[in-house]
Amino acid sequence: MTVSPMLRRPAPQPLTTVPESSVHGAPVARHGELAAATRDASYLRSPNTRADTHLHVAVFTRKYAVGSGMAGIGAACDPMRILLDEGMFFGAHELSKSHCRRAGCRVLFAEADRQRRDFADMRSYYSLEDRHGISLGLAMRVRHHGRPGTVIDTGCRYLIVRLDDERRPHRCHVTSGMEYELDGQWVKARPVSRPSSAPVAVG
Ligand SMILES: [Zn+2]
């Protein structure tokens, strides 16, 4: 079985994370989805203006190789050499014609599109936003049967969660045994009850 690009990386971390306390290579989550930005060309002696309009998927870097080694936000395709302009982030689904096509970015742009569709399905099906004020997304802190973890990916209508004490990811139902962190509180998700619209198996 092939391991998805998201599972090979550290858990996504929110854009508000201080880079010095981030994990190298962790994707940046903004509004619960992968983020993208252009290169920060201000350090370069002769900026390549054409290439610098490309959007790269944003990841935290602790190993930016210029100077003595800096922490910041870099490109998924080359986090040791490409720092991103933190002044303007985009969702990774936006401006697809400008997407960087190098391997590290390309695979994550594709993942972002898939995750976006999955989250849209889950949000509309489970209505957690209306019922609990919870907006499902990447990097959310959750508890699965009481064990804390982070949402690292989606699998159709399931959340892929990495628990804090276990490397192997878990495929979690959105409401069954799940609690979500909301403003420092744990909120238990109630199951959806919609008896009239539930699909009926015919056989
Ligand atoms: Zn790139």
GROMACS .gro file of C-alpha atoms and ligand atoms in nm:
model
  204
    1MET     CA    1   0.000   0.000   0.000
    2THR     CA    2   0.131   0.344  -0.086
    3VAL     CA    3   0.143   0.598   0.193
    4SER     CA    4  -0.020   0.929   0.109
    5PRO     CA    5   0.206   1.236   0.097
    6MET     CA    6   0.031   1.383   0.401
    7LEU     CA    7   0.102   1.075   0.612
    8ARG     CA    8   0.471   1.088   0.528
    9ARG     CA    9   0.500   1.438   0.670
   10PRO     CA   10   0.473   1.564   1.027
   11ALA     CA   11   0.119   1.666   1.129
   12PRO     CA   12   0.008   1.998   0.978
   13GLN     CA   13   0.041   2.295   1.212
   14PRO     CA   14  -0.164   2.615   1.215
   15LEU     CA   15  -0.024   2.924   1.046
   16THR     CA   16  -0.018   3.090   1.389
   17THR     CA   17   0.249   2.845   1.509
   18VAL     CA   18   0.577   3.016   1.596
   19PRO     CA   19   0.824   2.873   1.340
   20GLU     CA   20   1.089   2.827   1.610
   21SER     CA   21   0.859   2.581   1.786
   22SER     CA   22   0.734   2.413   1.468
   23VAL     CA   23   0.831   2.073   1.330
   24HIS     CA   24   1.048   2.085   1.017
   25GLY     CA   25   0.848   1.989   0.709
   26ALA     CA   26   0.504   2.019   0.874
   27PRO     CA   27   0.252   2.161   0.626
   28VAL     CA   28   0.105   2.498   0.720
   29ALA     CA   29  -0.272   2.488   0.780
   30ARG     CA   30  -0.468   2.807   0.723
   31HIS     CA   31  -0.845   2.806   0.774
   32GLY     CA   32  -0.817   2.427   0.803
   33GLU     CA   33  -0.659   2.369   0.464
   34LEU     CA   34  -0.316   2.368   0.307
   35ALA     CA   35  -0.174   2.712   0.231
   36ALA     CA   36   0.041   2.841  -0.053
   37ALA     CA   37   0.251   3.152  -0.111
   38THR     CA   38   0.510   3.295  -0.346
   39ARG     CA   39   0.881   3.305  -0.281
   40ASP     CA   40   1.015   3.578  -0.062
   41ALA     CA   41   1.257   3.730  -0.312
   42SER     CA   42   1.376   4.009  -0.087
   43TYR     CA   43   1.687   3.813   0.015
   44LEU     CA   44   1.796   3.734  -0.337
   45ARG     CA   45   2.059   3.936  -0.514
   46SER     CA   46   1.901   3.892  -0.857
   47PRO     CA   47   1.542   3.781  -0.819
   48ASN     CA   48   1.407   3.565  -1.097
   49THR     CA   49   1.085   3.754  -1.150
   50ARG     CA   50   0.916   3.491  -1.364
   51ALA     CA   51   0.974   3.194  -1.135
   52ASP     CA   52   0.895   3.404  -0.831
   53THR     CA   53   0.530   3.434  -0.931
   54HIS     CA   54   0.485   3.060  -0.870
   55LEU     CA   55   0.284   2.953  -0.569
   56HIS     CA   56   0.446   2.691  -0.347
   57VAL     CA   57   0.275   2.482  -0.081
   58ALA     CA   58   0.380   2.624   0.257
   59VAL     CA   59   0.563   2.409   0.512
   60PHE     CA   60   0.745   2.503   0.828
   61THR     CA   61   1.121   2.494   0.795
   62ARG     CA   62   1.380   2.479   1.072
   63LYS     CA   63   1.668   2.431   0.832
   64TYR     CA   64   1.663   2.723   0.594
   65ALA     CA   65   2.019   2.703   0.472
   66VAL     CA   66   2.103   3.070   0.423
   67GLY     CA   67   2.306   3.227   0.700
   68SER     CA   68   2.322   3.030   1.021
   69GLY     CA   69   2.002   2.838   0.961
   70MET     CA   70   1.667   2.997   1.016
   71ALA     CA   71   1.321   2.889   1.112
   72GLY     CA   72   1.039   3.015   0.898
   73ILE     CA   73   0.790   2.913   0.634
   74GLY     CA   74   0.935   2.753   0.323
   75ALA     CA   75   0.832   2.580   0.003
   76ALA     CA   76   0.734   2.212   0.018
   77CYS     CA   77   0.953   2.149  -0.288
   78ASP     CA   78   1.269   2.293  -0.128
   79PRO     CA   79   1.227   2.407   0.234
   80MET     CA   80   1.599   2.456   0.283
   81ARG     CA   81   1.639   2.704   0.000
   82ILE     CA   82   1.305   2.869  -0.072
   83LEU     CA   83   1.150   3.089   0.196
   84LEU     CA   84   0.798   3.212   0.128
   85ASP     CA   85   0.655   3.560   0.144
   86GLU     CA   86   0.454   3.557   0.467
   87GLY     CA   87   0.274   3.876   0.372
   88MET     CA   88   0.020   3.699   0.151
   89PHE     CA   89  -0.105   3.344   0.181
   90PHE     CA   90  -0.353   3.172  -0.047
   91GLY     CA   91  -0.554   2.854  -0.008
   92ALA     CA   92  -0.375   2.574  -0.194
   93HIS     CA   93  -0.680   2.536  -0.422
   94GLU     CA   94  -0.654   2.894  -0.551
   95LEU     CA   95  -0.478   3.018  -0.867
   96SER     CA   96  -0.406   2.669  -0.998
   97LYS     CA   97  -0.230   2.804  -1.307
   98SER     CA   98   0.042   2.948  -1.085
   99HIS     CA   99   0.110   2.629  -0.891
  100CYS     CA  100   0.470   2.512  -0.867
  101ARG     CA  101   0.500   2.176  -1.042
  102ARG     CA  102   0.805   2.042  -0.861
  103ALA     CA  103   0.744   1.713  -0.686
  104GLY     CA  104   0.713   1.828  -0.325
  105CYS     CA  105   0.459   2.096  -0.412
  106ARG     CA  106   0.274   1.912  -0.688
  107VAL     CA  107   0.169   1.619  -0.470
  108LEU     CA  108   0.047   1.845  -0.191
  109PHE     CA  109  -0.153   2.068  -0.427
  110ALA     CA  110  -0.332   1.753  -0.545
  111GLU     CA  111  -0.391   1.648  -0.183
  112ALA     CA  112  -0.533   1.991  -0.104
  113ASP     CA  113  -0.796   1.959  -0.376
  114ARG     CA  114  -0.901   1.616  -0.252
  115GLN     CA  115  -0.913   1.728   0.113
  116ARG     CA  116  -1.114   2.035   0.023
  117ARG     CA  117  -1.382   1.821  -0.141
  118ASP     CA  118  -1.384   1.578   0.154
  119PHE     CA  119  -1.414   1.854   0.415
  120ALA     CA  120  -1.696   2.020   0.216
  121ASP     CA  121  -1.884   1.686   0.217
  122MET     CA  122  -1.825   1.629   0.587
  123ARG     CA  123  -1.918   1.984   0.682
  124SER     CA  124  -2.247   1.970   0.497
  125TYR     CA  125  -2.334   1.616   0.608
  126TYR     CA  126  -2.256   1.651   0.978
  127SER     CA  127  -2.336   2.024   1.020
  128LEU     CA  128  -2.088   2.051   1.308
  129GLU     CA  129  -2.059   2.422   1.243
  130ASP     CA  130  -2.432   2.484   1.298
  131ARG     CA  131  -2.471   2.232   1.576
  132HIS     CA  132  -2.148   2.288   1.772
  133GLY     CA  133  -1.965   2.584   1.617
  134ILE     CA  134  -1.692   2.345   1.499
  135SER     CA  135  -1.537   2.408   1.157
  136LEU     CA  136  -1.369   2.086   1.043
  137GLY     CA  137  -1.022   2.123   0.899
  138LEU     CA  138  -0.659   2.018   0.896
  139ALA     CA  139  -0.449   2.060   1.212
  140MET     CA  140  -0.756   2.059   1.438
  141ARG     CA  141  -0.697   1.918   1.782
  142VAL     CA  142  -0.930   1.633   1.861
  143ARG     CA  143  -0.980   1.351   2.109
  144HIS     CA  144  -1.063   1.009   1.975
  145HIS     CA  145  -1.214   0.798   2.253
  146GLY     CA  146  -1.038   1.030   2.495
  147ARG     CA  147  -0.695   1.016   2.330
  148PRO     CA  148  -0.565   1.351   2.199
  149GLY     CA  149  -0.444   1.390   1.844
  150THR     CA  150  -0.438   1.607   1.534
  151VAL     CA  151  -0.635   1.590   1.210
  152ILE     CA  152  -0.371   1.524   0.945
  153ASP     CA  153  -0.575   1.422   0.640
  154THR     CA  154  -0.914   1.313   0.513
  155GLY     CA  155  -1.038   0.985   0.369
  156CYS     CA  156  -1.370   1.057   0.199
  157ARG     CA  157  -1.611   1.114   0.488
  158TYR     CA  158  -1.359   1.017   0.755
  159LEU     CA  159  -1.093   1.215   0.935
  160ILE     CA  160  -0.739   1.080   0.941
  161VAL     CA  161  -0.604   1.152   1.289
  162ARG     CA  162  -0.255   1.106   1.430
  163LEU     CA  163  -0.278   1.049   1.803
  164ASP     CA  164  -0.011   1.214   2.015
  165ASP     CA  165   0.117   0.883   2.149
  166GLU     CA  166   0.106   0.674   1.834
  167ARG     CA  167   0.271   0.713   1.496
  168ARG     CA  168   0.014   0.505   1.305
  169PRO     CA  169  -0.276   0.721   1.182
  170HIS     CA  170  -0.636   0.639   1.270
  171ARG     CA  171  -0.935   0.668   1.041
  172CYS     CA  172  -1.199   0.834   1.256
  173HIS     CA  173  -1.572   0.877   1.210
  174VAL     CA  174  -1.661   1.246   1.243
  175THR     CA  175  -1.897   1.209   1.539
  176SER     CA  176  -1.839   0.864   1.690
  177GLY     CA  177  -1.621   0.894   2.000
  178MET     CA  178  -1.492   1.233   1.887
  179GLU     CA  179  -1.435   1.555   2.076
  180TYR     CA  180  -1.307   1.875   1.919
  181GLU     CA  181  -1.108   2.154   2.078
  182LEU     CA  182  -1.292   2.481   2.055
  183ASP     CA  183  -1.160   2.791   2.232
  184GLY     CA  184  -0.972   2.577   2.482
  185GLN     CA  185  -1.272   2.355   2.562
  186TRP     CA  186  -1.345   1.999   2.450
  187VAL     CA  187  -1.674   1.972   2.266
  188LYS     CA  188  -1.830   1.629   2.218
  189ALA     CA  189  -1.975   1.577   1.871
  190ARG     CA  190  -2.331   1.451   1.869
  191PRO     CA  191  -2.433   1.206   1.599
  192VAL     CA  192  -2.648   1.327   1.315
  193SER     CA  193  -3.011   1.224   1.342
  194ARG     CA  194  -3.207   1.266   1.028
  195PRO     CA  195  -3.452   0.975   1.015
  196SER     CA  196  -3.647   1.100   0.716
  197SER     CA  197  -3.352   1.143   0.485
  198ALA     CA  198  -3.141   0.840   0.581
  199PRO     CA  199  -3.070   0.621   0.280
  200VAL     CA  200  -3.262   0.295   0.287
  201ALA     CA  201  -3.088  -0.019   0.169
  202VAL     CA  202  -3.289  -0.190  -0.098
  203GLY     CA  203  -3.222  -0.552  -0.153
  204ZN      ZN  204   0.738   2.450  -0.503
   0.00000   0.00000   0.00000
